[in-house]
Structures are given as C-alpha cells and as structure tokens.
C-alpha cells in the first residue's frame, strides 16, 4: 500500500512537470523577444562575447546565458527565437526537480506539492524559463546549490560541497544579483568543512573563489561606470517589495507591506526558536528561512555600505522563491496545512489571470503589435517614410523577421522631434504629440502608439553623393562634412558579401564645429534590421531626419566598421530640403 502511494505521489510530481514544461516551451516558441534578449543575442551570443570585461560592458551580459546561447546558435546555425532561449528552457527541469528534491525533508506530500505549485504558478517567475535572460538559469542553479547544501548538512558528504559550489558559481555567472547569497552559502560551507576537517571540501571552496572574485570585480566595475542601473537608491518597500507584489498580485498597497512585514517577522521568530532548540540554522527545516533573512539583510547592507541600488522586479525575484519556500517549511513543521488552501487559491487565481501566449508579464511595456509596422506605408512624398521610435531593437527585429523594409526608427522622445512622418512612442512620453500627429494604432498591451503626421512635410532633393567601397577601413564617408539644417537624408544601396557576424552601421552624427559638442548621434545597422539575401547581400532604402541645431553644427554621415571587417557595397546618399524652410538650401550649399 505504501509503495502504491509513493508511485501515485511521484506520478503527480512528474505530471505537473510535464504540463509546466509544455507551457514553458510554448511560450519560448510563441512569445516574441523582449528588448534585452535582442541586445544579448546581437551583442553577446552571436559575437560570443560572454566573458566579463569582453564586448560591451553592461549588466545585460549574463555570462552563462551568453555562452550557452552562442553555443546553441553555432550548433544549430539558426537565428530562430527558440535557439537563443534553449539555455533557459533546459534550466527548467533542473529547477523543478531540485525544488521537488526538498520534498524529502517535508512531512506531508501536500507540502511538496504546495512548494512546487506556489513557486511555479507565480506567472512572472515561471516566464523567466521561456526567455533568453539569465534569471531562469540562476534560479535553477541557486535551487540546486541549496538542495546540495541541505544534503551536505544532513548527510555530511564532501561531494555535496563540490556540487553546491558548482551551483553557486553558475548561479552568479547567470545573474550577478545573487552574489550576496552565494557568498553566504560558500562561507557556511567553508566554516563547516573546516570544523569537520574535510580537506577536499576546503580545497573545492578555495578553488571556487577565483571565478567568484572575478564576478565581484566586474560588479564593482559596473557600479563605477553606472551600469548597475536596475533599481533605486531609496525606499526598499517601494523599489523591491512593491515591484514584486504588483507582478504577483497586481497591487502595491501599504496593507500588503504590513502583512508581508508581519510574516517576515514571524519567519525570523520561528528561525530563532528553531536555532535555540536545534542549534542548527542550516538544517533542512531552516534552510529557506535562513537564506531569506540573509538575502534581505544583504540587500540592505549593500545599499548602506556600497550605495548599490535596492533591486527591483527581475533582480529581486529570488525573494519570491525563498519566501514561498520558507512558508512551506514552517507550515509543514507545525502541521498548519489548512493554510495551503487560501495561499494556493490566490496563486492559482493570479496564474489564470496572467495566463497568455502573447507577452511577458514583467516586460509587458515592450509588447510590439505588428500593426505598428504594417500600417507605415512604403513611400511618403516621393521618399521612404521618416520614422521615429524608442530606439530600442524590437521594431528592427520584428521588421527583420517578417520582411519589412529597413527603416531608421530613430530616437524620437523630444517634443522637438516633429519632422518625422511616423512615430511609434508612448503618448505619456510625448504629451503634446497630438498637436502635429494623430493616432493610427495603439498596442493594447504596451500602449505603444503609432502616430502619423497630420501634414507630411514637402521635400526636394538638393544634393546627391555616391560611394562604392570594398575594404576593411573603420570609416567610409558617405558625404562631405556638411553644414546642418533641418533636412531629410536618404540612403539607397546595398551591402554585399555579408555574414551575420559583421557589425558595421551607417552613422549620422551632428556636432558643433567649434566646441565639438555632440548634439545628435544615431545609426542604422543593416544586420539588425534585415535578413541576408541568398546572394549574401542586404539592400536598403531609408530616410533619416536631421532636426535644426545651432548654425555652428555640422553633419557627418559615414559607415562605421568597428572591427575593421572586410565590407563591400555601394550607397547613394541624397539630401532633401524641406520646401518652405528658409535655411535648408543655403546651409547645404556650403560644404566644408
């Protein structure tokens, strides 16, 4: 009878895994990229700049994800969206069965199911396993490390130290936010290895400090250059707690603050009494509570000592995991299983509310309807339309996937950006935009809006330049340095002998000829906006808009080839004045 019961319990655990894994896979295939994924794909995976201090220095480089994504890209030789998300997809089984592994230390099978479902049915948490970000990987390896740490304290085997260290190092290299927890986890392993005279364990730990020291150095470097930008410097509740409760329960109420504070104090009290009784804060009964408290204290101390921002939403998501884990072990320990019903009911309700295959909950503001692109015509007053947006890469990536023509989609956040024919922007960032534009389409999820100019500006060609190139220079000038005034610049041509690893762009830079102050800098990258044709070429015809700047400003238009790859092609650059604008022609007749 007992054997049959265990088989039923295992069947329930495996069945839940299958259903959740199908959901994870479907979302990975069906839901379009978020901007950070595109940045990671283009900047770290395809170029394979996965190591610290290589490539563009930014917190967006989740090292292990960048390595694995680049590896799968090379194995499958494909830019399919699921290829770059495979590391996160494959991380889910490790996360799930590590989580289920804690059931060994729970008294009730219902506690095991609650532990699994309370965490896995938290929608925004589960969605990390369907996107190409390092958070899913980090949660998997953190859970694995905690399980191996628990095994070590219960069974005292040296191999569990090695596995726990491996988990912590991989967790850090997937998400630097876990550094404080990992350092604490490694410290307690070191202390107990020394106390138990486990020399191999001490050796493993000392060896693991090398990659961890590199991660710490990189973290401080990111802070120094202003790249630890996620979060805020004040109000732990607003920044960290509210960013999580709004994702989980759609509220940032002060009542929730009070309730969670009371629950946290109860967890602290329970841990204190448990330590007094058992003298072991790292027993299987206490592991989640200990790491939850250390995690909170770590965040507070980081801010106090180093001025590191309080984490928000995705950077603080591990608190959700530790909170529900703590809750499960306390309820199980005191046999308060009646509490499972309301907590699970709330979790299930919000999972159903948030269930979708259209967007990622935590990045809802990045959802990008195809109509935002398809409603833009191919021509306006004899030229391709001049287009503006948030200067993120979602528009370019969707254009590339669905075969739309290359468009500039230059940054259009300023109220002075009124020359553009079409703008894709949040109206709240451009409150006066309806003075010269009207709405064509609103994305119902992100509220991104496609605006069309009420009256298109008439334009007339006044200059034309051609360039044919074949070489590996870093710069190729498309025009002489020109005096700048409000104009449209049209680039028509093609790049030949292309491959996906080339990174050159067409740059439009406006700077002061006296002070060298840069007024405007933007560009169009062919590979981020279009697929390579069978003949290895990329053809383009787009318009870039130059606003009015001081009379001392000059425009430089050129190809920037940062890695000095061999590039070839031909480009015709046309300059269009705005008919009726008095300075356009006069200034552009004076080339420098």
Coordinates of C-alpha atoms in Angstrom, one line a residue:
X1 CA 0.0 0.0 0.0
X2 CA 2.8 2.4 0.9
X3 CA 4.6 1.6 -2.3
X4 CA 1.5 2.3 -4.4
X5 CA 1.1 5.6 -2.6
X6 CA 4.6 6.6 -3.4
X7 CA 4.1 5.7 -7.1
X8 CA 1.0 8.0 -7.1
X9 CA 2.9 10.8 -5.4
X10 CA 5.7 10.5 -8.0
X11 CA 3.2 10.4 -10.8
X12 CA 1.7 13.7 -9.6
X13 CA 5.1 15.4 -9.4
X14 CA 6.0 14.2 -12.9
X15 CA 2.7 15.1 -14.4
X16 CA 2.9 18.6 -13.1
X17 CA 6.4 18.9 -14.5
X18 CA 5.2 17.8 -18.0
X19 CA 2.3 20.3 -18.0
X20 CA 4.5 23.2 -16.8
X21 CA 7.3 22.3 -19.2
X22 CA 4.9 22.3 -22.2
X23 CA 3.8 25.8 -21.1
X24 CA 7.4 26.9 -20.9
X25 CA 8.3 25.5 -24.3
X26 CA 5.2 27.0 -26.0
X27 CA 5.9 30.4 -24.6
X28 CA 9.5 30.2 -25.7
X29 CA 8.3 29.5 -29.3
X30 CA 5.3 31.8 -29.5
X31 CA 6.1 34.9 -27.5
X32 CA 8.2 37.5 -29.3
X33 CA 11.5 38.8 -27.9
X34 CA 11.9 41.5 -25.3
X35 CA 14.5 44.2 -26.0
X36 CA 17.1 42.8 -23.5
X37 CA 17.0 39.5 -25.3
X38 CA 17.7 41.1 -28.7
X39 CA 20.6 43.1 -27.1
X40 CA 22.0 39.9 -25.7
X41 CA 21.6 38.0 -28.9
X42 CA 23.3 40.6 -31.1
X43 CA 25.9 41.8 -28.6
X44 CA 27.0 38.7 -26.7
X45 CA 25.7 35.5 -28.3
X46 CA 26.3 35.9 -32.0
X47 CA 29.7 37.7 -31.3
X48 CA 30.2 35.3 -28.4
X49 CA 31.5 38.0 -26.0
X50 CA 30.4 36.0 -22.9
X51 CA 33.3 36.6 -20.6
X52 CA 33.5 39.5 -18.1
X53 CA 35.2 42.6 -19.5
X54 CA 34.8 41.5 -23.1
X55 CA 32.4 43.1 -25.6
X56 CA 30.1 45.9 -24.4
X57 CA 30.4 46.3 -20.7
X58 CA 26.9 46.1 -19.3
X59 CA 24.8 44.2 -16.7
X60 CA 22.9 42.8 -19.7
X61 CA 25.6 40.3 -20.2
X62 CA 24.5 37.3 -18.2
X63 CA 27.7 35.3 -18.8
X64 CA 26.5 31.7 -18.7
X65 CA 23.4 32.5 -20.8
X66 CA 25.6 34.4 -23.4
X67 CA 27.9 31.4 -23.6
X68 CA 25.2 28.8 -23.9
X69 CA 23.1 30.9 -26.3
X70 CA 26.2 31.4 -28.5
X71 CA 26.9 27.7 -28.4
X72 CA 23.4 26.7 -29.5
X73 CA 23.5 29.3 -32.2
X74 CA 26.7 27.7 -33.6
X75 CA 25.3 24.1 -33.2
X76 CA 22.1 24.8 -35.0
X77 CA 23.4 27.6 -37.3
X78 CA 20.0 29.3 -36.8
X79 CA 18.6 32.6 -35.6
X80 CA 15.3 31.1 -34.6
X81 CA 14.0 32.6 -31.4
X82 CA 13.8 29.2 -29.6
X83 CA 17.5 28.6 -30.2
X84 CA 18.6 31.6 -28.1
X85 CA 16.1 30.6 -25.4
X86 CA 17.3 27.0 -25.1
X87 CA 19.5 27.7 -22.1
X88 CA 16.5 28.9 -20.1
X89 CA 14.3 26.1 -21.4
X90 CA 16.8 23.4 -20.4
X91 CA 17.3 25.1 -17.0
X92 CA 13.6 24.4 -16.0
X93 CA 14.0 20.6 -15.4
X94 CA 16.9 21.3 -13.1
X95 CA 15.0 23.9 -11.2
X96 CA 11.8 21.8 -11.0
X97 CA 13.4 18.6 -9.8
X98 CA 15.8 20.4 -7.4
X99 CA 12.7 22.0 -5.9
X100 CA 10.9 18.7 -5.7
X101 CA 14.0 17.3 -4.1
X102 CA 13.2 19.3 -0.9
X103 CA 10.1 17.0 -0.6
X104 CA 12.5 14.5 1.0
X105 CA 12.6 16.8 4.1
X106 CA 8.8 17.6 4.3
X107 CA 6.5 15.6 6.4
X108 CA 3.5 15.8 4.0
X109 CA 3.1 15.1 0.3
X110 CA 0.8 18.1 0.2
X111 CA 3.7 20.3 1.4
X112 CA 5.8 19.1 -1.5
X113 CA 3.0 19.9 -4.0
X114 CA 2.4 23.3 -2.4
X115 CA 6.2 24.1 -2.5
X116 CA 6.2 23.3 -6.2
X117 CA 3.0 24.9 -7.3
X118 CA 3.2 28.1 -5.2
X119 CA 6.5 28.9 -6.9
X120 CA 5.9 27.5 -10.4
X121 CA 2.5 29.1 -10.7
X122 CA 3.8 32.5 -9.9
X123 CA 3.5 33.6 -13.5
X124 CA 6.3 36.2 -13.9
X125 CA 8.7 33.8 -12.1
X126 CA 7.8 30.9 -14.5
X127 CA 8.2 33.1 -17.5
X128 CA 11.9 33.5 -16.9
X129 CA 12.4 30.0 -18.2
X130 CA 10.9 31.0 -21.6
X131 CA 13.1 34.0 -22.4
X132 CA 16.8 34.5 -23.2
X133 CA 17.7 36.1 -19.9
X134 CA 20.0 34.7 -17.1
X135 CA 17.4 34.7 -14.4
X136 CA 15.9 31.3 -15.1
X137 CA 19.4 29.7 -15.2
X138 CA 20.3 31.5 -11.9
X139 CA 17.2 30.3 -10.1
X140 CA 17.9 26.7 -11.3
X141 CA 21.5 26.7 -10.1
X142 CA 20.6 28.5 -6.8
X143 CA 17.9 25.9 -6.0
X144 CA 20.4 23.1 -6.9
X145 CA 23.0 24.7 -4.7
X146 CA 20.6 25.0 -1.8
X147 CA 19.5 21.4 -2.2
X148 CA 23.1 20.2 -2.3
X149 CA 23.9 22.3 0.8
X150 CA 20.9 20.7 2.6
X151 CA 22.2 17.2 1.6
X152 CA 25.6 18.2 3.0
X153 CA 24.3 19.2 6.4
X154 CA 22.1 16.2 6.6
X155 CA 24.4 13.6 5.1
X156 CA 27.9 15.2 5.5
X157 CA 29.3 14.1 2.2
X158 CA 32.1 16.0 0.6
X159 CA 30.7 15.6 -3.0
X160 CA 27.8 17.7 -2.0
X161 CA 30.1 20.6 -1.3
X162 CA 31.5 20.4 -4.8
X163 CA 28.1 20.2 -6.3
X164 CA 26.8 23.1 -4.2
X165 CA 29.8 25.2 -5.2
X166 CA 29.2 24.4 -8.8
X167 CA 25.6 25.6 -8.4
X168 CA 26.6 28.8 -6.7
X169 CA 29.3 29.7 -9.3
X170 CA 26.9 29.0 -12.2
X171 CA 24.1 31.0 -10.4
X172 CA 26.4 34.0 -10.1
X173 CA 27.6 33.8 -13.7
X174 CA 23.9 33.7 -14.7
X175 CA 22.8 36.6 -12.6
X176 CA 25.1 38.9 -10.5
X177 CA 22.3 39.8 -8.2
X178 CA 22.8 36.5 -6.4
X179 CA 26.3 37.4 -5.3
X180 CA 25.4 38.2 -1.6
X181 CA 23.5 34.9 -1.2
X182 CA 26.2 32.9 -2.9
X183 CA 29.0 34.4 -0.8
X184 CA 27.0 33.5 2.3
X185 CA 26.3 30.0 1.0
X186 CA 30.0 29.4 0.3
X187 CA 31.1 30.9 3.6
X188 CA 29.0 28.4 5.6
X189 CA 30.3 25.5 3.5
X190 CA 33.8 26.7 4.3
X191 CA 33.2 27.0 8.0
X192 CA 31.6 23.6 8.3
X193 CA 34.3 21.9 6.1
X194 CA 37.0 23.3 8.4
X195 CA 35.1 22.2 11.5
X196 CA 34.7 18.7 10.1
X197 CA 38.3 18.6 8.8
X198 CA 37.1 17.9 5.2
X199 CA 40.3 18.9 3.3
X200 CA 38.8 18.2 -0.1
X201 CA 35.9 20.4 0.7
X202 CA 38.1 23.3 1.7
X203 CA 40.1 22.8 -1.5
X204 CA 37.0 22.9 -3.6
X205 CA 35.9 26.1 -1.9
X206 CA 39.2 27.9 -2.3
X207 CA 39.3 27.0 -5.9
X208 CA 35.8 28.4 -6.4
X209 CA 36.9 31.8 -5.0
X210 CA 38.8 32.6 -8.3
X211 CA 35.7 32.9 -10.6
X212 CA 33.8 34.5 -7.8
X213 CA 36.5 37.1 -7.2
X214 CA 36.3 38.0 -11.0
X215 CA 32.5 38.3 -10.7
X216 CA 32.9 40.7 -7.7
X217 CA 35.4 42.8 -9.6
X218 CA 33.1 43.0 -12.6
X219 CA 30.2 44.0 -10.3
X220 CA 32.1 46.9 -8.8
X221 CA 33.3 47.9 -12.3
X222 CA 29.6 48.0 -13.4
X223 CA 28.8 50.2 -10.4
X224 CA 31.7 52.5 -11.2
X225 CA 30.6 53.1 -14.8
X226 CA 26.9 53.4 -13.9
X227 CA 25.7 50.1 -15.3
X228 CA 24.1 48.7 -12.2
X229 CA 21.0 50.8 -13.2
X230 CA 18.2 48.4 -12.3
X231 CA 16.5 49.5 -9.0
X232 CA 16.6 52.7 -6.9
X233 CA 18.7 54.1 -4.1
X234 CA 15.8 54.8 -1.7
X235 CA 12.8 53.1 -0.2
X236 CA 13.2 49.3 0.0
X237 CA 9.5 48.7 0.1
X238 CA 8.6 50.8 -3.0
X239 CA 11.6 49.6 -5.0
X240 CA 11.8 45.9 -4.1
X241 CA 8.6 44.8 -2.4
X242 CA 6.1 46.7 -4.5
X243 CA 7.8 45.7 -7.7
X244 CA 7.2 42.1 -6.7
X245 CA 3.7 42.3 -5.3
X246 CA 2.5 44.3 -8.3
X247 CA 3.7 41.4 -10.5
X248 CA 2.3 38.7 -8.3
X249 CA -0.9 40.2 -7.0
X250 CA -1.4 43.4 -9.1
X251 CA -1.1 45.7 -6.0
X252 CA 1.5 47.8 -4.2
X253 CA -0.8 48.5 -1.2
X254 CA 0.6 49.5 2.1
X255 CA -1.7 46.8 3.6
X256 CA 0.4 44.2 1.7
X257 CA 3.5 45.9 3.1
X258 CA 2.2 45.4 6.6
X259 CA 1.1 41.9 6.1
X260 CA 4.4 40.8 4.5
X261 CA 6.4 42.5 7.3
X262 CA 4.4 40.6 9.9
X263 CA 5.0 37.3 8.0
X264 CA 8.7 38.1 7.7
X265 CA 9.0 38.8 11.4
X266 CA 7.2 35.6 12.1
X267 CA 9.7 33.7 9.9
X268 CA 12.5 35.4 11.9
X269 CA 11.0 34.4 15.2
X270 CA 10.4 30.8 14.1
X271 CA 14.0 30.6 12.9
X272 CA 15.3 32.0 16.2
X273 CA 13.3 29.4 18.3
X274 CA 14.4 26.6 16.0
X275 CA 18.1 27.6 16.4
X276 CA 17.7 27.7 20.2
X277 CA 16.1 24.2 20.1
X278 CA 18.3 22.5 17.5
X279 CA 21.5 24.7 17.4
X280 CA 21.5 24.4 13.6
X281 CA 20.3 27.2 11.3
X282 CA 21.1 25.2 8.3
X283 CA 19.0 22.1 8.9
X284 CA 16.6 21.0 6.3
X285 CA 13.8 22.7 8.3
X286 CA 15.5 26.1 8.3
X287 CA 17.5 26.5 5.0
X288 CA 14.9 28.6 3.2
X289 CA 14.3 30.9 6.2
X290 CA 18.0 31.4 6.8
X291 CA 18.7 32.4 3.2
X292 CA 15.6 34.6 3.0
X293 CA 16.7 36.6 6.1
X294 CA 20.3 36.8 4.8
X295 CA 19.1 37.9 1.4
X296 CA 17.1 40.8 2.9
X297 CA 20.0 41.8 5.2
X298 CA 22.4 41.5 2.2
X299 CA 20.4 43.9 0.1
X300 CA 20.1 46.4 3.0
X301 CA 23.8 46.2 3.8
X302 CA 24.8 46.6 0.1
X303 CA 22.9 49.8 -0.1
X304 CA 24.2 51.1 3.2
X305 CA 27.8 50.3 2.7
X306 CA 28.4 50.4 -1.1
X307 CA 25.4 52.5 -2.2
X308 CA 24.2 49.7 -4.5
X309 CA 20.6 50.2 -5.6
X310 CA 17.8 48.2 -4.0
X311 CA 16.9 45.5 -6.6
X312 CA 13.5 45.5 -8.3
X313 CA 11.3 43.0 -10.1
X314 CA 13.5 40.6 -12.0
X315 CA 16.7 41.4 -10.0
X316 CA 14.7 40.7 -6.8
X317 CA 12.7 37.7 -8.0
X318 CA 14.7 35.2 -5.9
X319 CA 12.9 36.6 -2.8
X320 CA 9.6 35.1 -4.2
X321 CA 11.3 31.6 -4.3
X322 CA 12.8 32.0 -0.8
X323 CA 9.6 33.4 0.7
X324 CA 7.3 30.5 -0.5
X325 CA 10.0 28.0 0.5
X326 CA 10.1 29.4 4.0
X327 CA 6.3 29.5 4.2
X328 CA 6.1 25.8 3.1
X329 CA 8.6 24.5 5.7
X330 CA 7.1 26.4 8.5
X331 CA 3.5 25.3 7.7
X332 CA 4.8 21.7 7.3
X333 CA 6.7 21.8 10.5
X334 CA 3.7 22.9 12.6
X335 CA 1.2 20.9 10.5
X336 CA -0.9 24.0 9.7
X337 CA -1.8 22.5 6.3
X338 CA -5.2 24.4 6.3
X339 CA -3.2 27.5 5.3
X340 CA -2.2 25.8 2.0
X341 CA -5.7 26.2 0.6
X342 CA -6.1 30.1 0.7
X343 CA -2.4 30.7 -0.4
X344 CA -2.6 28.2 -3.2
X345 CA -6.0 29.6 -4.2
X346 CA -4.7 33.1 -4.5
X347 CA -1.6 31.9 -6.5
X348 CA -3.8 29.8 -8.9
X349 CA -6.2 32.7 -9.4
X350 CA -3.5 35.1 -10.5
X351 CA -1.8 32.4 -12.7
X352 CA -5.1 32.1 -14.6
X353 CA -5.5 35.9 -14.8
X354 CA -1.9 36.2 -16.2
X355 CA -2.0 33.2 -18.4
X356 CA -1.1 34.1 -22.0
X357 CA 1.0 33.3 -25.0
X358 CA 1.3 36.9 -26.2
X359 CA 3.7 38.7 -23.9
X360 CA 6.0 38.5 -20.9
X361 CA 4.4 39.9 -17.8
X362 CA 7.5 41.6 -16.4
X363 CA 8.2 43.2 -19.8
X364 CA 4.6 44.0 -20.8
X365 CA 5.6 47.5 -21.8
X366 CA 7.7 46.0 -24.6
X367 CA 5.0 44.2 -26.4
X368 CA 5.0 45.3 -30.1
X369 CA 2.0 44.7 -32.3
X370 CA 2.8 44.0 -35.9
X371 CA 0.3 46.7 -36.9
X372 CA 2.8 49.3 -35.6
X373 CA 4.9 48.4 -38.6
X374 CA 2.4 47.2 -41.2
X375 CA 0.4 50.5 -41.2
X376 CA 3.5 52.5 -42.2
X377 CA 3.5 53.0 -46.0
X378 CA 6.5 52.4 -48.2
X379 CA 6.5 56.0 -49.6
X380 CA 5.7 59.5 -48.4
X381 CA 6.0 62.4 -50.9
X382 CA 8.4 60.5 -53.1
X383 CA 10.8 59.1 -50.5
X384 CA 10.6 56.2 -47.9
X385 CA 8.9 57.5 -44.7
X386 CA 11.0 59.1 -42.0
X387 CA 10.3 57.0 -38.9
X388 CA 11.0 57.5 -35.2
X389 CA 10.5 55.3 -32.1
X390 CA 12.1 54.5 -28.7
X391 CA 15.4 53.5 -30.4
X392 CA 15.1 50.0 -28.9
X393 CA 15.6 47.0 -31.1
X394 CA 12.1 45.5 -31.1
X395 CA 11.0 47.3 -34.2
X396 CA 14.1 46.3 -36.1
X397 CA 13.9 42.7 -35.0
X398 CA 10.2 42.4 -36.0
X399 CA 11.0 44.0 -39.3
X400 CA 13.8 41.5 -39.9
X401 CA 11.6 38.5 -39.0
X402 CA 8.6 39.5 -41.1
X403 CA 10.4 41.0 -44.1
X404 CA 9.5 44.7 -43.7
X405 CA 11.8 47.2 -45.4
X406 CA 14.7 48.7 -43.4
X407 CA 13.6 51.9 -41.6
X408 CA 15.6 54.2 -39.4
X409 CA 13.3 54.2 -36.3
X410 CA 15.5 56.9 -34.8
X411 CA 15.1 58.1 -31.3
X412 CA 12.0 60.4 -31.0
X413 CA 11.5 61.2 -27.3
X414 CA 11.9 65.0 -27.6
X415 CA 9.0 67.4 -28.2
X416 CA 11.2 68.9 -30.9
X417 CA 11.1 65.7 -33.0
X418 CA 8.3 66.8 -35.3
X419 CA 9.8 66.4 -38.7
X420 CA 9.2 62.6 -38.8
X421 CA 6.4 61.2 -40.9
X422 CA 5.6 58.4 -38.4
X423 CA 6.5 57.9 -34.7
X424 CA 6.0 54.8 -32.5
X425 CA 6.0 56.1 -28.9
X426 CA 4.2 56.1 -25.6
X427 CA 2.0 59.1 -25.5
X428 CA 2.8 59.8 -21.9
X429 CA 6.4 60.5 -23.0
X430 CA 5.2 62.9 -25.7
X431 CA 2.2 64.6 -24.1
X432 CA 2.0 67.3 -26.8
X433 CA 2.4 64.9 -29.8
X434 CA -1.2 65.3 -31.0
X435 CA -0.6 68.9 -31.9
X436 CA 1.1 67.7 -35.1
X437 CA 0.3 64.0 -35.2
X438 CA -2.8 61.7 -35.0
X439 CA -3.1 58.2 -33.8
X440 CA -3.2 55.2 -36.2
X441 CA -2.9 52.2 -33.9
X442 CA -2.5 51.5 -30.2
X443 CA -0.9 48.3 -28.8
X444 CA -3.5 47.1 -26.3
X445 CA -0.8 45.6 -24.0
X446 CA 2.1 48.0 -24.0
X447 CA 0.1 51.1 -25.0
X448 CA 2.7 51.9 -27.7
X449 CA 1.1 54.1 -30.3
X450 CA 1.8 54.6 -34.0
X451 CA 1.3 58.3 -34.8
X452 CA 1.1 59.7 -38.3
X453 CA 1.9 63.4 -39.1
X454 CA -1.2 65.5 -39.7
X455 CA 0.5 67.0 -42.8
X456 CA 3.6 65.4 -44.4
X457 CA 6.4 67.9 -45.0
X458 CA 7.2 68.6 -48.7
X459 CA 10.7 67.7 -49.6
X460 CA 13.0 68.4 -52.6
X461 CA 16.4 66.8 -53.4
X462 CA 19.3 69.3 -53.4
X463 CA 22.4 67.1 -53.2
X464 CA 23.4 63.6 -54.2
X465 CA 26.6 61.6 -53.4
X466 CA 27.6 58.1 -54.4
X467 CA 30.2 55.7 -52.8
X468 CA 31.4 52.3 -53.9
X469 CA 33.6 50.6 -51.4
X470 CA 35.4 47.3 -50.8
X471 CA 37.9 47.1 -48.0
X472 CA 38.4 47.0 -44.2
X473 CA 38.6 50.6 -43.2
X474 CA 37.0 51.6 -40.0
X475 CA 35.3 54.7 -41.5
X476 CA 33.9 55.4 -45.0
X477 CA 32.5 58.9 -45.5
X478 CA 29.2 58.9 -47.4
X479 CA 29.1 62.7 -47.8
X480 CA 31.5 65.6 -47.2
X481 CA 31.1 67.2 -43.8
X482 CA 28.1 69.4 -44.3
X483 CA 26.5 72.4 -42.6
X484 CA 23.5 71.1 -40.8
X485 CA 19.9 72.4 -41.0
X486 CA 16.5 70.7 -40.9
X487 CA 16.7 68.1 -43.8
X488 CA 16.0 64.5 -44.8
X489 CA 18.9 62.2 -45.7
X490 CA 18.1 59.3 -47.9
X491 CA 20.4 56.3 -48.2
X492 CA 19.9 53.8 -51.1
X493 CA 22.1 50.9 -51.8
X494 CA 23.3 47.5 -50.7
X495 CA 26.0 45.8 -48.7
X496 CA 27.5 42.7 -50.3
X497 CA 29.3 39.6 -49.1
X498 CA 27.5 39.8 -45.8
X499 CA 27.6 37.4 -42.9
X500 CA 25.8 37.6 -39.6
X501 CA 28.9 38.5 -37.6
X502 CA 29.6 41.8 -39.3
X503 CA 28.7 44.8 -37.2
X504 CA 29.1 47.9 -39.5
X505 CA 26.4 50.6 -39.4
X506 CA 25.5 53.8 -41.2
X507 CA 26.0 56.7 -38.7
X508 CA 24.5 60.2 -38.7
X509 CA 26.4 62.5 -36.2
X510 CA 25.7 66.2 -35.6
X511 CA 28.3 68.0 -33.6
X512 CA 29.4 71.6 -33.0
X513 CA 32.3 72.6 -35.3
X514 CA 33.8 74.8 -32.6
X515 CA 33.2 73.1 -29.3
X516 CA 32.8 69.6 -30.7
X517 CA 29.7 69.0 -28.5
X518 CA 27.7 66.2 -29.9
X519 CA 24.1 67.3 -30.5
X520 CA 22.8 64.1 -32.1
X521 CA 24.2 60.6 -32.8
X522 CA 22.3 57.8 -34.3
X523 CA 22.7 55.0 -36.8
X524 CA 21.1 52.2 -38.8
X525 CA 22.5 48.7 -38.7
X526 CA 21.7 46.5 -41.7
X527 CA 22.1 43.2 -39.9
X528 CA 19.8 44.2 -37.0
X529 CA 17.1 45.3 -39.4
X530 CA 17.1 42.8 -42.3
X531 CA 17.9 39.2 -43.3
X532 CA 20.8 38.4 -45.6
X533 CA 19.5 37.6 -49.1
X534 CA 20.6 34.3 -50.8
X535 CA 23.2 36.3 -52.8
X536 CA 24.7 37.4 -49.4
X537 CA 23.5 41.0 -49.8
X538 CA 21.3 43.4 -47.9
X539 CA 19.5 46.0 -49.9
X540 CA 18.1 49.2 -48.2
X541 CA 16.4 52.4 -49.0
X542 CA 15.6 54.5 -45.9
X543 CA 15.3 58.1 -44.7
X544 CA 17.0 59.7 -41.7
X545 CA 15.8 63.0 -40.3
X546 CA 18.1 65.8 -39.1
X547 CA 16.5 68.4 -36.9
X548 CA 17.5 72.1 -36.6
X549 CA 20.6 72.8 -34.5
X550 CA 22.8 75.9 -33.9
X551 CA 24.4 77.4 -37.1
X552 CA 27.8 76.1 -36.0
X553 CA 26.6 72.5 -36.1
X554 CA 27.9 70.1 -38.8
X555 CA 26.6 66.7 -40.1
X556 CA 28.9 63.8 -40.6
X557 CA 27.4 60.8 -42.5
X558 CA 29.6 57.7 -42.7
X559 CA 29.9 53.9 -42.4
X560 CA 31.3 52.8 -39.1
X561 CA 33.1 49.4 -39.3
X562 CA 34.3 49.0 -35.6
X563 CA 36.0 45.6 -36.1
X564 CA 37.5 46.5 -39.4
X565 CA 35.8 43.6 -41.2
X566 CA 36.1 43.4 -45.0
X567 CA 33.0 45.1 -46.3
X568 CA 31.8 46.0 -49.7
X569 CA 28.8 47.6 -51.5
X570 CA 27.5 50.8 -52.9
X571 CA 25.5 53.6 -51.4
X572 CA 23.8 56.7 -52.9
X573 CA 23.1 59.4 -50.3
X574 CA 20.5 62.0 -51.2
X575 CA 20.0 65.3 -49.2
X576 CA 16.4 66.7 -49.2
X577 CA 15.5 70.2 -48.1
X578 CA 12.1 70.9 -46.5
X579 CA 10.3 73.1 -49.0
X580 CA 9.4 76.4 -47.4
X581 CA 12.1 76.2 -44.8
X582 CA 14.4 79.2 -45.5
X583 CA 17.8 77.8 -44.2
X584 CA 17.8 74.4 -45.8
X585 CA 19.3 75.1 -49.2
X586 CA 21.6 78.0 -48.1
X587 CA 23.4 76.0 -45.5
X588 CA 23.8 72.8 -47.6
X589 CA 25.4 74.7 -50.4
X590 CA 28.3 75.4 -48.1
X591 CA 30.3 72.2 -47.8
X592 CA 33.3 72.0 -45.5

